[in-house]
mmCIF file of C-alpha atoms in Angstrom:
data_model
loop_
_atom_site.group_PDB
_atom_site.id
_atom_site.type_symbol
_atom_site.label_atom_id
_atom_site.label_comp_id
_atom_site.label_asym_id
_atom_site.label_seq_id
_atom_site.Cartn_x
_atom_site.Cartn_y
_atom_site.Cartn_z
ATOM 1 C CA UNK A 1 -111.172 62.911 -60.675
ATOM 2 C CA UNK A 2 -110.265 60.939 -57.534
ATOM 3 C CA UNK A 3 -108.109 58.641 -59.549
ATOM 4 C CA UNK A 4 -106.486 61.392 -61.152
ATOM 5 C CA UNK A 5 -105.506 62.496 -57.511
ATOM 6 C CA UNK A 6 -104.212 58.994 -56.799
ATOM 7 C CA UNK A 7 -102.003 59.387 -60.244
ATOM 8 C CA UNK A 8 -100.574 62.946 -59.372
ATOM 9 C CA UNK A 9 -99.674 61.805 -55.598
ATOM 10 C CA UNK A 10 -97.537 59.146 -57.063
ATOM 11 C CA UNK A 11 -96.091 60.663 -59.252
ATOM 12 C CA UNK A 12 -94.566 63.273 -56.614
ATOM 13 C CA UNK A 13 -93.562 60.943 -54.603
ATOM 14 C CA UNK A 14 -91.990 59.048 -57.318
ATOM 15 C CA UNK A 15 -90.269 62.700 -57.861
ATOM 16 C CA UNK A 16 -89.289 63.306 -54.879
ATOM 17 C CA UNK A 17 -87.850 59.616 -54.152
ATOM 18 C CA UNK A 18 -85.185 60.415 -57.592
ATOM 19 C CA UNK A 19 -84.193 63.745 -56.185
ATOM 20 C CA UNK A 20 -81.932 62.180 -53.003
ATOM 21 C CA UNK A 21 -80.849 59.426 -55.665
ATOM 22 C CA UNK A 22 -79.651 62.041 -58.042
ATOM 23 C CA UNK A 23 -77.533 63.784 -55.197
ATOM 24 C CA UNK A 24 -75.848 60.385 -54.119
ATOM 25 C CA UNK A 25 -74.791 59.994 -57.202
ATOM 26 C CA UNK A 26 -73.418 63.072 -58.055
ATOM 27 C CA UNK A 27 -71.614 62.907 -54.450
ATOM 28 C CA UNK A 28 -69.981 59.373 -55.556
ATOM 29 C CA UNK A 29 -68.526 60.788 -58.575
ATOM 30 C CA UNK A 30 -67.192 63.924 -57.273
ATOM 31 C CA UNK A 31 -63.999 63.322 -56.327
ATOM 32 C CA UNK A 32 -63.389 61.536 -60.098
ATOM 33 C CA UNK A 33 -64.403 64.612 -61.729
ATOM 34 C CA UNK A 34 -61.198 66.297 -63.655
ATOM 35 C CA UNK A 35 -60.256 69.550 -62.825
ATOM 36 C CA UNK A 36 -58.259 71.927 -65.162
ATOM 37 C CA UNK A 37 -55.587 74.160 -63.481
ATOM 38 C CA UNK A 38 -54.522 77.239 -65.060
ATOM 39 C CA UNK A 39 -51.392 75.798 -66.959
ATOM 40 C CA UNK A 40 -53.711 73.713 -68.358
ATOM 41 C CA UNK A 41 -52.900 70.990 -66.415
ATOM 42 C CA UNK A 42 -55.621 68.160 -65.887
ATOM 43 C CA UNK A 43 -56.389 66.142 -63.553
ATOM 44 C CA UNK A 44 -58.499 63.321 -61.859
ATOM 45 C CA UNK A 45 -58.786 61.292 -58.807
ATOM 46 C CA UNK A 46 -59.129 57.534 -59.786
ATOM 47 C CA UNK A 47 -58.955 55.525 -56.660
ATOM 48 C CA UNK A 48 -58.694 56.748 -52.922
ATOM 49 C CA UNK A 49 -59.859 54.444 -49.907
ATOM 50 C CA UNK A 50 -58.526 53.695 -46.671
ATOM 51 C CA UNK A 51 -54.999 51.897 -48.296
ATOM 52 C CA UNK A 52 -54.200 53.745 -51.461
ATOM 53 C CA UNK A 53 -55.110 56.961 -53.510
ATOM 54 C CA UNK A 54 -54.513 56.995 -56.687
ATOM 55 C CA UNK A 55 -54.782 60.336 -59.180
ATOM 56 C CA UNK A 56 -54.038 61.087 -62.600
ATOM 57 C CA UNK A 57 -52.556 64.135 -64.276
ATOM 58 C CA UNK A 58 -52.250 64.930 -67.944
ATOM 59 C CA UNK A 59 -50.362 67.349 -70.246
ATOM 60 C CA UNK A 60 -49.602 68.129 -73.794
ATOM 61 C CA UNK A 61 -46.784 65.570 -73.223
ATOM 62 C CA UNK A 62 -47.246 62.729 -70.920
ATOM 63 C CA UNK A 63 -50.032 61.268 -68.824
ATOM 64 C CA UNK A 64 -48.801 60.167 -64.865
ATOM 65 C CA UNK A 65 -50.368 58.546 -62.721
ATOM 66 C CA UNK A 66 -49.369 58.941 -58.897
ATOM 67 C CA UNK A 67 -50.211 56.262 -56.395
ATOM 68 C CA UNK A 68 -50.285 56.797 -52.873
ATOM 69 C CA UNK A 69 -50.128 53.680 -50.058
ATOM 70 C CA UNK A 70 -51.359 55.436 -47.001
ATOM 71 C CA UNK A 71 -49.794 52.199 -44.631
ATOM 72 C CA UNK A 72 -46.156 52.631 -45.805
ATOM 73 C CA UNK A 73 -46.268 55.891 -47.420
ATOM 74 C CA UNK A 74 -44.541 54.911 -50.595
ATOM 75 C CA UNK A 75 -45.097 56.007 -53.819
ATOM 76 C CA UNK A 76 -45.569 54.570 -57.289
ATOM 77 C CA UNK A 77 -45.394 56.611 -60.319
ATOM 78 C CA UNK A 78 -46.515 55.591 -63.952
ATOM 79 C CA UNK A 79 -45.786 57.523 -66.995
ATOM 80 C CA UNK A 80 -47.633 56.905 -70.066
ATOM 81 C CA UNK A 81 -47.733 58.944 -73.271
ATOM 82 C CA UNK A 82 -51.001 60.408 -74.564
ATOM 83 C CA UNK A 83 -51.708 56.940 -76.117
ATOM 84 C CA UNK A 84 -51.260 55.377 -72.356
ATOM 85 C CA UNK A 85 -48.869 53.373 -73.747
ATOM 86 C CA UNK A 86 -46.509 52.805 -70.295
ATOM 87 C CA UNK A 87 -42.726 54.618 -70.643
ATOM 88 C CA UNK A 88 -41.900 54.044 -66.782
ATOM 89 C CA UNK A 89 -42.303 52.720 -63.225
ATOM 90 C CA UNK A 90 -40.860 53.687 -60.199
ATOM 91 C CA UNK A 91 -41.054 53.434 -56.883
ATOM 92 C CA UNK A 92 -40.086 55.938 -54.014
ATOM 93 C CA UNK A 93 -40.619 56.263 -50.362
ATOM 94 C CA UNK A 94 -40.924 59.760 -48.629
ATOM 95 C CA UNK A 95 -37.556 59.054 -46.298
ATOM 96 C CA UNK A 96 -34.674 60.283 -47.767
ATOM 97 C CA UNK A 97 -31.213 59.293 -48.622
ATOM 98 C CA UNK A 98 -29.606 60.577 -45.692
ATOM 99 C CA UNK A 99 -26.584 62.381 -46.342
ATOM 100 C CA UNK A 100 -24.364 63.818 -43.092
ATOM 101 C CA UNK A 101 -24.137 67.452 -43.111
ATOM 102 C CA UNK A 102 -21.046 67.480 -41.497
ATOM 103 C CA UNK A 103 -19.460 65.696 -44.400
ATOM 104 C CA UNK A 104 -21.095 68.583 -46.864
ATOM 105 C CA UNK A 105 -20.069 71.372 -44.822
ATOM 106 C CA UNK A 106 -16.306 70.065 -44.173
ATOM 107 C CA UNK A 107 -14.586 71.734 -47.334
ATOM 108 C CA UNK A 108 -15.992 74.921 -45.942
ATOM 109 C CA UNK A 109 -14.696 74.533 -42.124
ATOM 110 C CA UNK A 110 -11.509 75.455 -40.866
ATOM 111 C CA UNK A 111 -10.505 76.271 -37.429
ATOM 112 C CA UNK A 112 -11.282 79.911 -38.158
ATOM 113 C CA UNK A 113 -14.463 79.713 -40.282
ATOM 114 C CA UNK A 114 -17.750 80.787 -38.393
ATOM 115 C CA UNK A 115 -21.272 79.601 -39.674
ATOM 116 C CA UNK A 116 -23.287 82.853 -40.054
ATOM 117 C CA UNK A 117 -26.296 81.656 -42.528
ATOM 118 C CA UNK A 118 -27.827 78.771 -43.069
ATOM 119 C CA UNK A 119 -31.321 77.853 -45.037
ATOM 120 C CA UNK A 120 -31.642 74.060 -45.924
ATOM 121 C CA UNK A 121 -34.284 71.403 -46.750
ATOM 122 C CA UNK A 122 -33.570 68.959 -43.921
ATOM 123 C CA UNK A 123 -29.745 69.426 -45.241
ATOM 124 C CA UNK A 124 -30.832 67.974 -48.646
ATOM 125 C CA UNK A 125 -31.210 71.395 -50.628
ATOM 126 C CA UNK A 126 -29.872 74.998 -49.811
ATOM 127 C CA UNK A 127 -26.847 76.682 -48.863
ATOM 128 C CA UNK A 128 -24.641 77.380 -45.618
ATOM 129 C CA UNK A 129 -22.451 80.706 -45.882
ATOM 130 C CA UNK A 130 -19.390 80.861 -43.781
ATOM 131 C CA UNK A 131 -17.040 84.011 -42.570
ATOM 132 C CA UNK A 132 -13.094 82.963 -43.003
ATOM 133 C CA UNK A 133 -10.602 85.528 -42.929
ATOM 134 C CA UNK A 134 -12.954 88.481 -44.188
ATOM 135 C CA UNK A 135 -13.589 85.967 -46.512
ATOM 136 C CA UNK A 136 -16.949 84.151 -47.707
ATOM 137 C CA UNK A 137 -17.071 80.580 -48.178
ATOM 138 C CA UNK A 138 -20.329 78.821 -49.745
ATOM 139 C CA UNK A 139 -21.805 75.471 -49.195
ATOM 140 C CA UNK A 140 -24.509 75.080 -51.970
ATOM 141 C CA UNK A 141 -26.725 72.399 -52.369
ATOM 142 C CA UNK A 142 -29.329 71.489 -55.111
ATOM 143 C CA UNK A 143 -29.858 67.919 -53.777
ATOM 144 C CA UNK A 144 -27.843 64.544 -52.432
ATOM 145 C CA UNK A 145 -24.655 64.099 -54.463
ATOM 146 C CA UNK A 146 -25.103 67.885 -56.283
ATOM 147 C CA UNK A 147 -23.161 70.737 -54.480
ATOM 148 C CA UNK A 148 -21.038 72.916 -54.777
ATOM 149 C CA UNK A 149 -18.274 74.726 -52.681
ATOM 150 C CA UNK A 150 -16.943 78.276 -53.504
ATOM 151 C CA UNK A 151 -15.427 81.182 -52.037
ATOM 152 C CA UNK A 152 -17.526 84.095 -52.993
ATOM 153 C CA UNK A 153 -15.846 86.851 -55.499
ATOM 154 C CA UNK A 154 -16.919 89.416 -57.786
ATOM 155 C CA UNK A 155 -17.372 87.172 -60.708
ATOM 156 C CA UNK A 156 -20.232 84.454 -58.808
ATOM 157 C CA UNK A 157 -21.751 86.966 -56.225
ATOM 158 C CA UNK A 158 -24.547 87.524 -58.396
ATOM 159 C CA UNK A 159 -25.108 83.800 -59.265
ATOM 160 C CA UNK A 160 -24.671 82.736 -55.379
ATOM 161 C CA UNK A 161 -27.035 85.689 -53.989
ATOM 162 C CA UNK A 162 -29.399 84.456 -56.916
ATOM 163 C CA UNK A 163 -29.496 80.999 -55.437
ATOM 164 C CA UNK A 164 -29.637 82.423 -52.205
ATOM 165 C CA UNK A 165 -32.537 84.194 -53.202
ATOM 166 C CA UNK A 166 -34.275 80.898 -54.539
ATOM 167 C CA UNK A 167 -34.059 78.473 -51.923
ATOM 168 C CA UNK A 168 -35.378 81.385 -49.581
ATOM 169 C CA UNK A 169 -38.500 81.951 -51.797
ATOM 170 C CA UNK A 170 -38.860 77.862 -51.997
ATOM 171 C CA UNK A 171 -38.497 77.472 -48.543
ATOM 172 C CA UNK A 172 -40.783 80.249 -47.664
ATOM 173 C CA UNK A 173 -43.482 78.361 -49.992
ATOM 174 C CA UNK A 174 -42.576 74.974 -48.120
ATOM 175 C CA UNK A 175 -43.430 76.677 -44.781
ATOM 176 C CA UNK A 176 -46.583 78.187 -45.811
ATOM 177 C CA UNK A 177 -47.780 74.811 -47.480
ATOM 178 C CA UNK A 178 -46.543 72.992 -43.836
ATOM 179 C CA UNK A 179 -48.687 75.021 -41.981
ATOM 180 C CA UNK A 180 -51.764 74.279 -43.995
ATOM 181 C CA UNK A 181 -50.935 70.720 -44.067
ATOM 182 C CA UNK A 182 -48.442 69.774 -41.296
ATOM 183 C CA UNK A 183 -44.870 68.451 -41.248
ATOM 184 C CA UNK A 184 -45.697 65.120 -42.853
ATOM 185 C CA UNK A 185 -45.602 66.512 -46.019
ATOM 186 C CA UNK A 186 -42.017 67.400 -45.849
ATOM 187 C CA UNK A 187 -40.375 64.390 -46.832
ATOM 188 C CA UNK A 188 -42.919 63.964 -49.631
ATOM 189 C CA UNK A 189 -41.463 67.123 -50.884
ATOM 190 C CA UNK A 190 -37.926 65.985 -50.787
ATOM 191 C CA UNK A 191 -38.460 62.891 -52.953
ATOM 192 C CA UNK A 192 -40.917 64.571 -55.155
ATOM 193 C CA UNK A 193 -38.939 68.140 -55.941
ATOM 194 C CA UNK A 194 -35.087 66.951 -55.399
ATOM 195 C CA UNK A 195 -34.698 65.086 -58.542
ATOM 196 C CA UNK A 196 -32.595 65.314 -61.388
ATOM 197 C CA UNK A 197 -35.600 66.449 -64.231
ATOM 198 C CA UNK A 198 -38.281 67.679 -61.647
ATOM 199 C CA UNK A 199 -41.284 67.871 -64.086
ATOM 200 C CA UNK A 200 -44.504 69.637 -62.696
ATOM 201 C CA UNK A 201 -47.149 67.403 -63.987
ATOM 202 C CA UNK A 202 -45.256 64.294 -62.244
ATOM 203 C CA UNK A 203 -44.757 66.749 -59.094
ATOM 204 C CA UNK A 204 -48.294 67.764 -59.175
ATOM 205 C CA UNK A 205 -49.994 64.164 -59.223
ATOM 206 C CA UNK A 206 -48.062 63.021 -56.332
ATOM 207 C CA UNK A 207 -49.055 66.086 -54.234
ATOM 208 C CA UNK A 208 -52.678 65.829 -54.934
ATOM 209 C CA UNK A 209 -52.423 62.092 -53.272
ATOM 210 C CA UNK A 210 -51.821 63.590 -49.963
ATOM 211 C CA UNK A 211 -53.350 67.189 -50.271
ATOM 212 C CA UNK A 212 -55.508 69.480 -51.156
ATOM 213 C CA UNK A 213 -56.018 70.146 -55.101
ATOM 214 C CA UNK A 214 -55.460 74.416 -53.542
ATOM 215 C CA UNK A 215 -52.903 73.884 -51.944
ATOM 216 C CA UNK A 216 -51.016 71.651 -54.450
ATOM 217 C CA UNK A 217 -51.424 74.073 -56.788
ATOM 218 C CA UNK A 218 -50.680 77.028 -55.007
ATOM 219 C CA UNK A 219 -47.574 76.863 -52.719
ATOM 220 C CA UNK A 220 -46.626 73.355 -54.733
ATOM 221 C CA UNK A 221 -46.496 75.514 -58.293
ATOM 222 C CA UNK A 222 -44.321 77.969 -56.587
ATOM 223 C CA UNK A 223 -42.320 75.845 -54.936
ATOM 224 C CA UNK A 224 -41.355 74.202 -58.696
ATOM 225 C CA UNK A 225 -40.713 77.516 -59.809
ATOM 226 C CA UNK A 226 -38.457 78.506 -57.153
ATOM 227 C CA UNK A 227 -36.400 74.964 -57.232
ATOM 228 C CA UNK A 228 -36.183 75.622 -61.441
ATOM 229 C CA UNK A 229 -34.811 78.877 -60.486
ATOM 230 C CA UNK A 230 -32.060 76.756 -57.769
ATOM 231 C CA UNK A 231 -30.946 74.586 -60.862
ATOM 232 C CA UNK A 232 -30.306 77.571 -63.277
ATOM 233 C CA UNK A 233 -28.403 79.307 -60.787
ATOM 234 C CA UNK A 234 -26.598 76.797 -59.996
ATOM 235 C CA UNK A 235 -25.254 75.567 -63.007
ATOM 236 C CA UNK A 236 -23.546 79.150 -63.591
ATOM 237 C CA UNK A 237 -21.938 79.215 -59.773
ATOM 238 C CA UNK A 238 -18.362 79.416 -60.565
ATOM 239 C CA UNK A 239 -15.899 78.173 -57.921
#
């Protein structure tokens, strides 16, 4: 009887020696876990430590994998297919092509012209609206190298107050996502959204490598939307 005592004490503590070593584990592994999104999207933390974090996302399509250093704050992107068979490299840093806004703007300017709205992504993206004559004159922007610069009439109000409309609702989305996150993030979003084929997956794994997977998915989704909405519109601006 005594020895059977001896047995069962051992074998709790035995038990309750695994339990703690069951947890670790399960902490270790957490941030590897994949998490589906609602689109369907997947993805997957591989790597993060003090110099780089590293996270995968995956859709019907294409697999990317977005690769944050934390010490320069450059970013490498990989795009495989769904065989991981590697279709491109690149390599971008979160400061901008600057572009002077003056030199935007100065089509629209004349001695008369006053500057009465304005809504821009650090003068990258957006639009300035200017008062001539009785007249309106547009600076639109969808990124550096891509704008456009017309007078407003009947036949591209629609298409210009439609743009309008969808660099307000991204930049609304921006500032909610800054003030969970901070201002850091803002040139991040520049190199990630103001690109000629923004793609959501690719957009998506480079987000998650500097925030939260909420977040990301949240304001970043709406953001995409909103920018998607900036290209259609402006491809139908008429000057």
């Amino acid at each position: 009887m005594k020895s059977m005592k001896v047995f069962l004490a051992t074998l709790l503590s035995l038990v309750m020696m695994m339990v703690p070593l069951s947890q670790v584990h399960a902490e270790v592994n957490t941030s590897k876990k994949e998490v589906t999104f609602k689109d369907g999207i997947t993805a997957k933390t591989l790597e993060d430590n003090k110099k780089i974090k590293k996270v995968e996302t995956k859709d019907k399509k294409n697999i990317y994998i977005a690769t944050y250093y934390k010490e320069t704050g450059e970013m490498k992107y990989e795009t495989f297919d769904l065989k991981k068979n590697l279709i491109k490299q690149e390599l971008i840093t979160d400061k901008p092509l600057s572009n002077n806004a003056q030199k935007v703007q100065a089509a629209a300017i004349t001695t008369s012209s006053s500057l009465i709205r304005k809504k821009t992504l650090q003068d990258v993206y957006g639009y300035w609206i200017y008062q001539s004559s009785g007249k309106y004159i547009w600076v639109t922007k969808l990124r550096n190298g891509v704008s456009k610069n017309p007078t407003e009439k009947e036949a591209n109000r629609d298409e210009l107050n439609n743009f309008k409309s969808s660099v307000d609702t991204f930049m609304s989305n921006k500032d909610q996502m800054v003030v969970k996150v901070g201002t850091g993030i803002i040139g991040t979003i520049v190199v990630l959204y103001l690109v000629p084929e923004p793609t959501w997956t690719k957009i998506l794994a480079g987000l998650l490598t500097v925030i939260s997977s909420a977040v990301a998915y949240a304001e970043g989704k709406a953001m995409y939307s909103a920018y998607m909405d900036s290209k259609y519109y402006f491809a139908r601006i008429t000057i």
